[in-house]
Coordinates of C-alpha atoms and ligand atoms in Angstrom, one line a residue:
M320 CA -38.7 -4.0 -18.7
I321 CA -35.2 -5.4 -17.8
R322 CA -35.6 -8.9 -16.4
A323 CA -32.7 -9.5 -13.8
L324 CA -32.3 -13.1 -12.4
L325 CA -30.7 -12.7 -9.0
V326 CA -29.0 -15.8 -7.7
A327 CA -28.3 -16.6 -4.0
G328 CA -27.3 -19.8 -2.4
T329 CA -25.5 -19.2 1.0
R330 CA -26.0 -17.2 4.2
P331 CA -23.8 -14.2 3.1
N332 CA -25.3 -14.3 -0.3
F333 CA -28.9 -13.7 1.3
I334 CA -27.6 -10.7 3.2
K335 CA -26.1 -9.2 -0.1
I336 CA -29.1 -9.9 -2.4
A337 CA -31.7 -8.4 0.0
P338 CA -31.0 -4.8 -0.9
L339 CA -30.4 -5.7 -4.5
H340 CA -33.8 -7.4 -4.8
R341 CA -35.4 -4.3 -3.0
A342 CA -33.7 -1.8 -5.2
F343 CA -34.6 -3.8 -8.4
D344 CA -38.2 -4.2 -7.3
Q345 CA -38.5 -0.5 -6.6
H346 CA -36.9 0.5 -10.0
E347 CA -39.4 1.3 -12.7
A348 CA -37.3 -0.4 -15.3
I349 CA -36.1 -3.6 -13.5
E350 CA -38.1 -6.9 -12.7
P351 CA -36.2 -9.2 -10.3
I352 CA -36.5 -12.9 -10.5
L353 CA -35.2 -14.5 -7.4
V354 CA -33.3 -17.9 -7.5
H355 CA -32.2 -19.9 -4.3
T356 CA -29.7 -22.5 -5.3
G357 CA -30.1 -24.5 -2.2
Q358 CA -26.4 -24.6 -1.2
H359 CA -27.4 -23.6 2.3
Y360 CA -30.6 -25.2 3.5
D361 CA -30.9 -25.4 7.2
A362 CA -33.5 -23.0 8.7
A363 CA -30.7 -21.2 10.7
M364 CA -28.5 -20.8 7.5
S365 CA -31.3 -19.8 5.1
D366 CA -34.9 -19.3 6.2
V367 CA -34.2 -16.9 9.0
F368 CA -32.5 -14.5 6.6
F369 CA -35.4 -14.5 4.2
Q370 CA -37.7 -13.6 7.1
Q371 CA -35.6 -11.0 8.7
L372 CA -34.3 -9.3 5.6
E373 CA -37.9 -9.1 4.2
L374 CA -37.0 -11.3 1.1
P375 CA -40.0 -12.8 -0.6
R376 CA -40.0 -16.5 -1.3
P377 CA -37.7 -17.3 -4.0
D378 CA -39.3 -17.5 -7.5
I379 CA -37.3 -20.6 -8.2
S380 CA -35.6 -23.0 -5.7
L381 CA -32.9 -25.3 -6.8
S382 CA -31.5 -28.2 -4.7
A383 CA -27.8 -27.9 -4.8
G384 CA -27.2 -29.1 -1.3
S385 CA -23.9 -30.1 0.1
G386 CA -21.2 -32.1 -1.7
S387 CA -17.8 -31.9 -3.2
H388 CA -17.0 -28.7 -5.0
A389 CA -17.5 -30.3 -8.5
R390 CA -20.8 -32.0 -7.4
Q391 CA -22.2 -28.9 -5.8
T392 CA -21.2 -26.6 -8.7
A393 CA -22.4 -29.0 -11.4
R394 CA -25.7 -29.5 -9.6
V395 CA -26.5 -25.7 -9.7
M396 CA -25.4 -25.6 -13.3
Q397 CA -27.6 -28.5 -14.4
E398 CA -30.7 -27.2 -12.5
L399 CA -30.2 -23.5 -13.5
E400 CA -29.6 -24.0 -17.2
P401 CA -33.3 -24.9 -18.1
I402 CA -34.4 -22.1 -15.9
I403 CA -32.4 -19.6 -17.8
V404 CA -33.5 -21.1 -21.1
E405 CA -37.0 -20.7 -20.1
Q406 CA -36.9 -17.4 -18.4
R407 CA -34.6 -15.6 -20.9
P408 CA -33.5 -12.9 -18.5
D409 CA -31.7 -9.9 -19.8
V410 CA -29.0 -10.3 -17.1
V411 CA -28.0 -12.7 -14.4
V412 CA -26.9 -11.1 -11.2
V413 CA -24.4 -13.0 -8.9
V414 CA -22.9 -12.0 -5.6
G415 CA -19.9 -12.9 -3.6
D416 CA -17.6 -15.8 -4.1
V417 CA -19.3 -19.1 -3.2
N418 CA -19.7 -22.1 -5.5
S419 CA -23.3 -21.0 -6.4
T420 CA -21.8 -17.7 -7.7
L421 CA -19.5 -19.2 -10.1
A422 CA -22.0 -22.0 -11.2
A423 CA -24.6 -19.3 -12.1
A424 CA -22.2 -17.1 -13.8
L425 CA -20.8 -20.0 -16.0
T426 CA -24.3 -21.1 -16.8
A427 CA -25.4 -17.9 -17.9
S428 CA -22.5 -16.9 -19.8
K429 CA -22.5 -20.3 -21.9
L430 CA -26.2 -19.4 -22.8
H431 CA -24.9 -15.9 -23.9
V432 CA -26.8 -14.2 -21.2
L433 CA -25.1 -11.2 -19.7
V434 CA -23.6 -11.6 -16.3
A435 CA -23.3 -8.9 -13.5
H436 CA -21.0 -9.8 -10.6
V437 CA -21.6 -7.8 -7.4
E438 CA -18.3 -7.8 -5.2
A439 CA -16.0 -8.3 -8.1
G440 CA -12.3 -7.9 -8.1
L441 CA -11.5 -9.0 -4.5
R442 CA -8.3 -11.1 -4.4
S443 CA -6.6 -12.9 -1.7
F444 CA -3.9 -14.2 -4.0
D445 CA -4.3 -17.5 -2.2
R446 CA -5.5 -20.3 -4.4
R447 CA -5.9 -22.8 -1.6
M448 CA -9.1 -20.8 -0.9
P449 CA -12.0 -22.2 -3.0
E450 CA -13.4 -18.6 -2.9
E451 CA -10.3 -17.3 -4.8
I452 CA -10.9 -19.6 -7.7
N453 CA -14.6 -18.6 -7.7
R454 CA -13.7 -14.8 -7.7
I455 CA -11.1 -15.1 -10.5
A456 CA -13.3 -17.4 -12.7
T457 CA -16.5 -15.4 -12.2
D458 CA -14.9 -12.0 -13.0
A459 CA -13.3 -13.5 -16.0
I460 CA -16.7 -14.2 -17.5
S461 CA -18.7 -11.3 -16.1
D462 CA -19.9 -8.4 -18.2
Y463 CA -20.5 -5.9 -15.5
L464 CA -18.2 -5.8 -12.5
F465 CA -19.5 -4.0 -9.4
V466 CA -16.8 -3.3 -6.8
T467 CA -16.7 -2.5 -3.1
E468 CA -13.3 -1.1 -2.8
A469 CA -10.4 0.6 -4.7
A470 CA -8.1 -2.5 -4.6
A471 CA -10.7 -4.4 -6.6
I472 CA -10.4 -1.9 -9.5
K473 CA -6.7 -2.4 -9.7
H474 CA -7.0 -6.2 -9.8
L475 CA -9.5 -6.1 -12.5
R476 CA -7.6 -3.7 -14.6
E477 CA -4.5 -5.9 -14.1
E478 CA -6.5 -8.8 -15.4
G479 CA -7.3 -6.9 -18.5
K480 CA -10.8 -5.8 -17.8
A481 CA -12.0 -2.6 -19.5
D482 CA -12.8 0.4 -17.5
E483 CA -16.2 0.6 -19.0
A484 CA -17.1 -2.8 -17.4
I485 CA -16.0 -1.7 -13.9
F486 CA -18.4 0.2 -11.5
F487 CA -17.4 1.4 -8.0
T488 CA -20.8 1.4 -6.4
G489 CA -20.1 0.5 -2.8
N490 CA -20.9 -2.4 -0.6
V491 CA -24.4 -4.1 -0.7
M492 CA -23.6 -6.2 2.7
I493 CA -23.4 -2.7 4.4
D494 CA -26.7 -1.6 2.8
S495 CA -28.3 -4.6 4.8
L496 CA -26.3 -3.5 7.9
R497 CA -27.4 0.1 7.9
R498 CA -31.0 -0.8 7.2
Y499 CA -31.2 -3.1 10.2
E500 CA -28.7 -1.7 12.6
E501 CA -31.2 0.1 14.7
K502 CA -33.4 -3.0 14.9
A503 CA -30.4 -5.1 15.9
R504 CA -29.4 -2.6 18.7
S505 CA -32.8 -3.0 20.3
V506 CA -32.3 -6.8 20.4
S507 CA -29.5 -6.7 23.0
Q508 CA -28.6 -10.4 22.3
H509 CA -25.7 -10.2 24.6
E510 CA -28.0 -9.9 27.6
V511 CA -29.6 -13.3 26.6
Y512 CA -26.2 -14.8 27.6
G513 CA -25.8 -12.6 30.7
M514 CA -23.0 -10.6 29.1
N515 CA -22.1 -6.9 29.6
A516 CA -21.4 -4.9 26.4
R517 CA -17.6 -4.7 25.4
S518 CA -16.9 -7.6 28.0
F519 CA -16.9 -10.5 25.5
V520 CA -15.3 -12.0 22.5
L521 CA -17.4 -13.1 19.6
L522 CA -15.9 -15.9 17.5
T523 CA -16.8 -17.4 14.1
A524 CA -14.8 -19.9 12.1
H525 CA -15.6 -21.8 9.1
R526 CA -12.9 -21.7 6.4
P527 CA -12.0 -25.2 5.3
E528 CA -8.2 -24.3 5.3
L529 CA -8.6 -23.9 9.1
V530 CA -11.5 -26.0 10.3
D531 CA -10.9 -29.2 8.1
N532 CA -7.4 -29.4 9.3
P533 CA -7.3 -31.4 12.7
A534 CA -4.0 -29.8 13.9
L535 CA -5.1 -26.3 13.1
L536 CA -8.6 -26.8 14.5
A537 CA -7.0 -28.1 17.7
V538 CA -4.9 -24.9 18.0
L539 CA -8.0 -22.7 17.5
V540 CA -9.8 -24.8 20.3
E541 CA -6.8 -24.3 22.7
S542 CA -6.8 -20.6 21.8
I543 CA -10.5 -20.1 22.5
S544 CA -10.2 -22.1 25.8
R545 CA -7.3 -19.9 26.9
I546 CA -9.2 -16.7 26.0
G547 CA -12.3 -18.1 27.7
D548 CA -10.3 -18.3 31.2
R549 CA -10.1 -14.5 31.0
H550 CA -13.1 -13.3 29.1
P551 CA -16.3 -14.9 27.9
V552 CA -16.4 -16.2 24.4
L553 CA -19.5 -16.5 22.5
F554 CA -19.1 -19.0 19.5
P555 CA -22.1 -19.4 17.2
I556 CA -20.9 -22.5 15.2
H557 CA -21.2 -22.9 11.5
P558 CA -22.4 -26.5 10.6
R559 CA -19.2 -27.3 8.8
T560 CA -17.3 -26.4 12.0
R561 CA -19.6 -28.3 14.4
K562 CA -19.1 -31.4 12.3
R563 CA -15.3 -31.1 12.3
I564 CA -15.2 -30.4 16.1
V565 CA -17.2 -33.7 16.7
E566 CA -15.1 -35.6 14.0
F567 CA -11.8 -34.5 15.5
G568 CA -12.8 -35.3 19.1
L569 CA -12.6 -31.6 20.2
E570 CA -15.9 -31.1 21.7
D571 CA -15.1 -32.0 25.3
V572 CA -12.3 -29.4 25.4
L573 CA -14.8 -26.7 24.4
V574 CA -17.6 -27.9 26.5
N575 CA -15.4 -28.1 29.6
S576 CA -14.0 -24.5 29.0
A577 CA -16.3 -22.5 31.4
G578 CA -15.8 -19.2 29.6
V579 CA -16.7 -20.6 26.2
H580 CA -20.4 -20.6 25.2
L581 CA -21.1 -22.8 22.1
I582 CA -24.3 -21.6 20.4
E583 CA -26.2 -22.5 17.2
P584 CA -25.8 -20.3 14.1
L585 CA -27.7 -17.0 14.9
G586 CA -30.1 -15.1 12.8
Y587 CA -29.0 -11.8 11.2
F588 CA -30.4 -9.5 13.9
E589 CA -29.1 -11.5 16.8
F590 CA -25.6 -11.8 15.2
L591 CA -25.6 -8.1 14.4
S592 CA -26.5 -7.3 17.9
L593 CA -23.7 -9.4 19.3
M594 CA -21.2 -7.6 16.9
I595 CA -22.4 -4.3 18.0
H596 CA -21.8 -5.0 21.7
A597 CA -18.5 -7.2 21.4
G598 CA -15.2 -6.2 22.8
L599 CA -13.6 -8.0 20.0
V600 CA -14.8 -10.1 17.1
L601 CA -12.4 -13.0 16.2
T602 CA -13.2 -14.5 12.9
D603 CA -12.0 -16.0 9.5
S604 CA -15.2 -14.8 7.8
G605 CA -15.1 -12.5 4.7
G606 CA -18.2 -10.5 5.4
I607 CA -17.7 -10.0 9.1
Q608 CA -14.4 -8.2 8.4
E609 CA -16.4 -5.6 6.5
E610 CA -19.3 -5.5 9.1
T611 CA -17.0 -4.8 12.0
T612 CA -15.2 -2.0 10.1
A613 CA -18.5 -0.5 9.2
L614 CA -19.6 -0.6 12.9
G615 CA -16.2 0.5 14.3
V616 CA -15.8 -2.7 16.3
P617 CA -12.4 -4.3 16.9
C618 CA -11.9 -7.4 14.7
A619 CA -9.0 -9.9 14.6
T620 CA -8.9 -12.1 11.4
I621 CA -7.2 -15.4 11.9
R622 CA -5.9 -15.6 8.4
D623 CA -2.5 -15.0 6.6
N624 CA -4.3 -12.6 3.9
T625 CA -7.4 -10.9 3.3
E626 CA -9.2 -10.1 0.0
R627 CA -10.7 -7.1 1.7
P628 CA -7.6 -4.9 2.4
C629 CA -9.5 -1.6 3.1
T630 CA -10.8 -3.2 6.4
I631 CA -7.0 -3.1 7.5
E632 CA -6.0 0.1 5.8
V633 CA -8.9 2.3 7.0
G634 CA -11.0 -0.1 9.1
T635 CA -10.8 -1.9 12.5
N636 CA -9.5 -5.2 11.2
E637 CA -6.1 -6.8 11.9
L638 CA -4.7 -10.1 10.4
L639 CA -3.4 -12.4 13.2
P640 CA -1.7 -15.7 13.0
L641 CA -3.2 -18.8 14.7
D642 CA -1.2 -18.6 17.7
P643 CA -2.7 -18.9 21.2
D644 CA -0.4 -16.3 22.7
V645 CA -1.0 -13.8 19.9
L646 CA -4.9 -14.3 20.1
E647 CA -4.9 -14.1 23.9
D648 CA -2.9 -11.0 23.7
A649 CA -5.3 -9.5 21.1
S650 CA -8.3 -10.3 23.2
N651 CA -6.7 -8.6 26.4
R652 CA -5.8 -5.6 24.2
A653 CA -9.2 -5.1 22.6
L654 CA -11.1 -5.7 25.9
S655 CA -8.9 -3.1 27.5
G656 CA -10.0 -0.6 24.9
L657 CA -6.5 -0.6 23.3
W658 CA -7.5 -1.4 19.7
K659 CA -7.0 0.9 16.7
T660 CA -10.0 3.1 15.7
G661 CA -11.0 3.1 12.0
S662 CA -13.0 5.1 9.6
L663 CA -15.5 4.2 7.0
P664 CA -14.5 3.0 3.4
L665 CA -15.7 5.1 0.6
L666 CA -19.2 4.5 -0.6
W667 CA -20.1 2.1 2.4
D668 CA -23.2 4.3 2.9
G669 CA -26.2 2.1 2.6
H670 CA -27.0 2.9 -1.0
A671 CA -24.9 0.5 -3.1
A672 CA -27.8 -1.5 -4.3
E673 CA -29.6 1.6 -5.7
R674 CA -26.5 2.7 -7.5
I675 CA -26.2 -0.9 -9.0
A676 CA -29.9 -0.8 -10.2
A677 CA -29.4 2.6 -11.8
V678 CA -26.2 1.3 -13.7
L679 CA -27.9 -1.9 -14.9
A680 CA -30.9 0.2 -15.9
T681 CA -28.7 2.5 -18.0
V682 CA -26.4 -0.1 -19.6
L683 CA -29.1 -2.5 -20.3
R684 CA -31.5 -0.1 -21.9
D685 CA -28.8 1.0 -24.6
Ligands
UD1_2029 C1 -19.7 -21.7 2.0 C2 -18.8 -21.0 0.9 C3 -18.0 -20.0 1.6 C4 -18.8 -19.1 2.5 C5 -19.7 -19.9 3.4 C6 -20.6 -18.9 4.1 C7 -18.2 -22.3 -1.2 C8 -17.0 -23.0 -1.7 N1 -18.1 -21.9 0.2 O1 -19.0 -22.5 2.8 O2 -17.2 -19.2 0.8 O3 -17.9 -18.3 3.4 O4 -20.6 -20.8 2.6 O5 -21.3 -19.6 5.3 O6 -19.1 -22.1 -1.7 N2 -24.1 -27.6 6.0 C9 -25.2 -27.8 6.8 N3 -26.3 -27.1 6.7 C10 -26.3 -26.0 5.6 C11 -25.2 -25.8 4.9 C12 -24.1 -26.6 5.1 O7 -25.1 -28.7 7.6 O8 -27.5 -25.4 5.5 C13 -22.9 -28.3 6.2 C14 -22.8 -29.6 5.4 O9 -22.1 -30.6 6.1 C15 -21.9 -29.1 4.3 C16 -20.9 -28.1 5.0 O10 -21.8 -27.5 6.0 O11 -21.1 -30.1 3.7 C17 -20.3 -27.1 4.1 O12 -21.3 -26.4 3.4 P1 -20.9 -25.8 2.0 O13 -22.1 -24.9 1.5 O14 -20.4 -26.8 1.1 O15 -19.6 -24.8 2.4 P2 -19.5 -23.8 3.5 O16 -18.4 -24.2 4.4 O17 -20.9 -23.6 4.1
UDP2030 N1 -23.9 -14.2 10.3 C1 -25.1 -14.4 10.9 N2 -25.2 -15.4 11.9 C2 -24.2 -16.0 12.4 C3 -22.8 -15.7 11.8 C4 -22.8 -14.8 10.7 O1 -26.2 -13.8 10.5 O2 -24.3 -16.9 13.3 C5 -23.8 -13.2 9.2 C6 -22.8 -12.1 9.4 O3 -23.3 -11.0 10.1 C7 -22.4 -11.8 8.0 C8 -22.6 -13.1 7.2 O4 -23.4 -14.0 8.1 O5 -23.4 -10.9 7.4 C9 -21.3 -13.8 7.1 O6 -21.3 -15.1 6.7 P1 -20.3 -16.2 6.7 O7 -19.1 -15.7 7.7 O8 -20.8 -17.4 6.9 O9 -19.5 -16.1 5.3 P2 -18.5 -15.3 4.5 O10 -18.8 -13.8 4.6 O11 -17.1 -15.7 5.1 O12 -18.5 -15.8 3.1

C-alpha cells in the first residue's frame, strides 16, 4: 500500500484536496493520511469546506495559525517534521501555492520523503507575491509535478525539470466544481440577497499587494462604491481584507454605499451559486479566475499579471488595472452581456484527481 500524506491549510487548499482524498481513498493501492496545518482556522474559512466537500476529519491537525511568513512557515515545518518521521509516508502531496504548501514540501524533502506538487509550474513572474516564491521553491524540490495548463509545462522545462517528472493531469479545483455544480445551482444564493441572475457583481479581494496598501485599498473601495451606484455588488469579505478596511478607516464609505452588500466569507456551495448567477465576478483570487472560466462566467481580475494565462487565452478572464473608470466600464459591459465568451481548457473535465492517483500508483509501485 502506498501511504500518501495529503497536506492542506487554507480555503483553496481544502477545495483542491477533497477530490484527491476521495481518489486516493477509492484507489486500491493508495492510503491517504490527511493533515490540516491550521493556517486557516475560522469555521467560515475551514470547517464549512470539510462538511460541504465531504472531507473526513483530518487525521492530524497542526496549529500553524496566523503570523508573519517566517513564523507561519516555520511553525508548520516544526510541527510536521515529527509527524512525517513517525508516519513514514511514501509521498507527501501538497497543493497550490500557500505557505503551508512550501512548508510541507521543505519538511518532507529534507527527510528524503518524495514530494508531489499538484498545481505545479504556474508563474506570475512577480516576486512581490508571496505565492510566487512558494511556487518556485516548492517546484524546485518536488519530485512529481502535476500541472493544470500547458504554460506550466513550459515554465518547468525552462527551470530544468525533466519531462519524466511532469504530468499534465488537469485541474483538481475543477473536479470539485463539477462534482458540486448541480448542488450549488439548487442553492440560488443570490435570491437570499434579493438579486436577479446576471444583474449583480460578485467581488472578492484579499491579495496583500492590494489590500494591505492603504492607498490601493481606498481606490478599490471607491471603485466598488461607484459600481454600486449602478449595479448591486455582493462582497464576501476575506478576514485579511475585513481587518484592513477597519484599520484604514474605509468601513464607512462601504457601509454607506447603498448598492454594496458586505457579507461574511461564504461556504463553497453558496459562493459557487453566486458565481454561477453573477453578471461579473471582480476578483484578485487565483482559483476564482479558473472557476469562472470553467463556468463561462465573465471575470475581471484586478491584477497586472496572472499565473493562470489559459483563463485569458481561452477562458472568460480579463486582467484590468485598479482604475475606477475601467472597473465601472467593465461592470457595465459585462452586465449588458458584452463580455467575451470562452471555452474550457484542456483536461478541466472533473477527473484530474483520478489521473493523479493513477500516476502516483504507477510511479511509486516501480
Ligand atoms: C493565504 C495565502 C494566499 C491564499 C489565501 C486564500 C499565503 C502566503 N497566502 O492568504 O495565497 O490566496 O490564503 O484565502 O499562504 N485570518 C483569520 N481567520 C482565518 C485565517 C486568517 O482571521 O481563519 C486572518 C488573520 O488576521 C491573518 C490574515 O487573515 O493574519 C491572513 O491570513 P494568512 O493565512 O496569513 O494569509 P491569507 O491572506 O489568508
Ligand atoms: N470561496 C468560497 N467562499 C468565499 C470566497 C471564495 O468558497 O467567500 C472559494 C472559491 O470558490 C474558490 C476558493 O474559495 O474555490 C478561492 O479561494 P481564495 O480566493 O481565498 O484563494 P486563492 O485561490 O486566491 O488562493
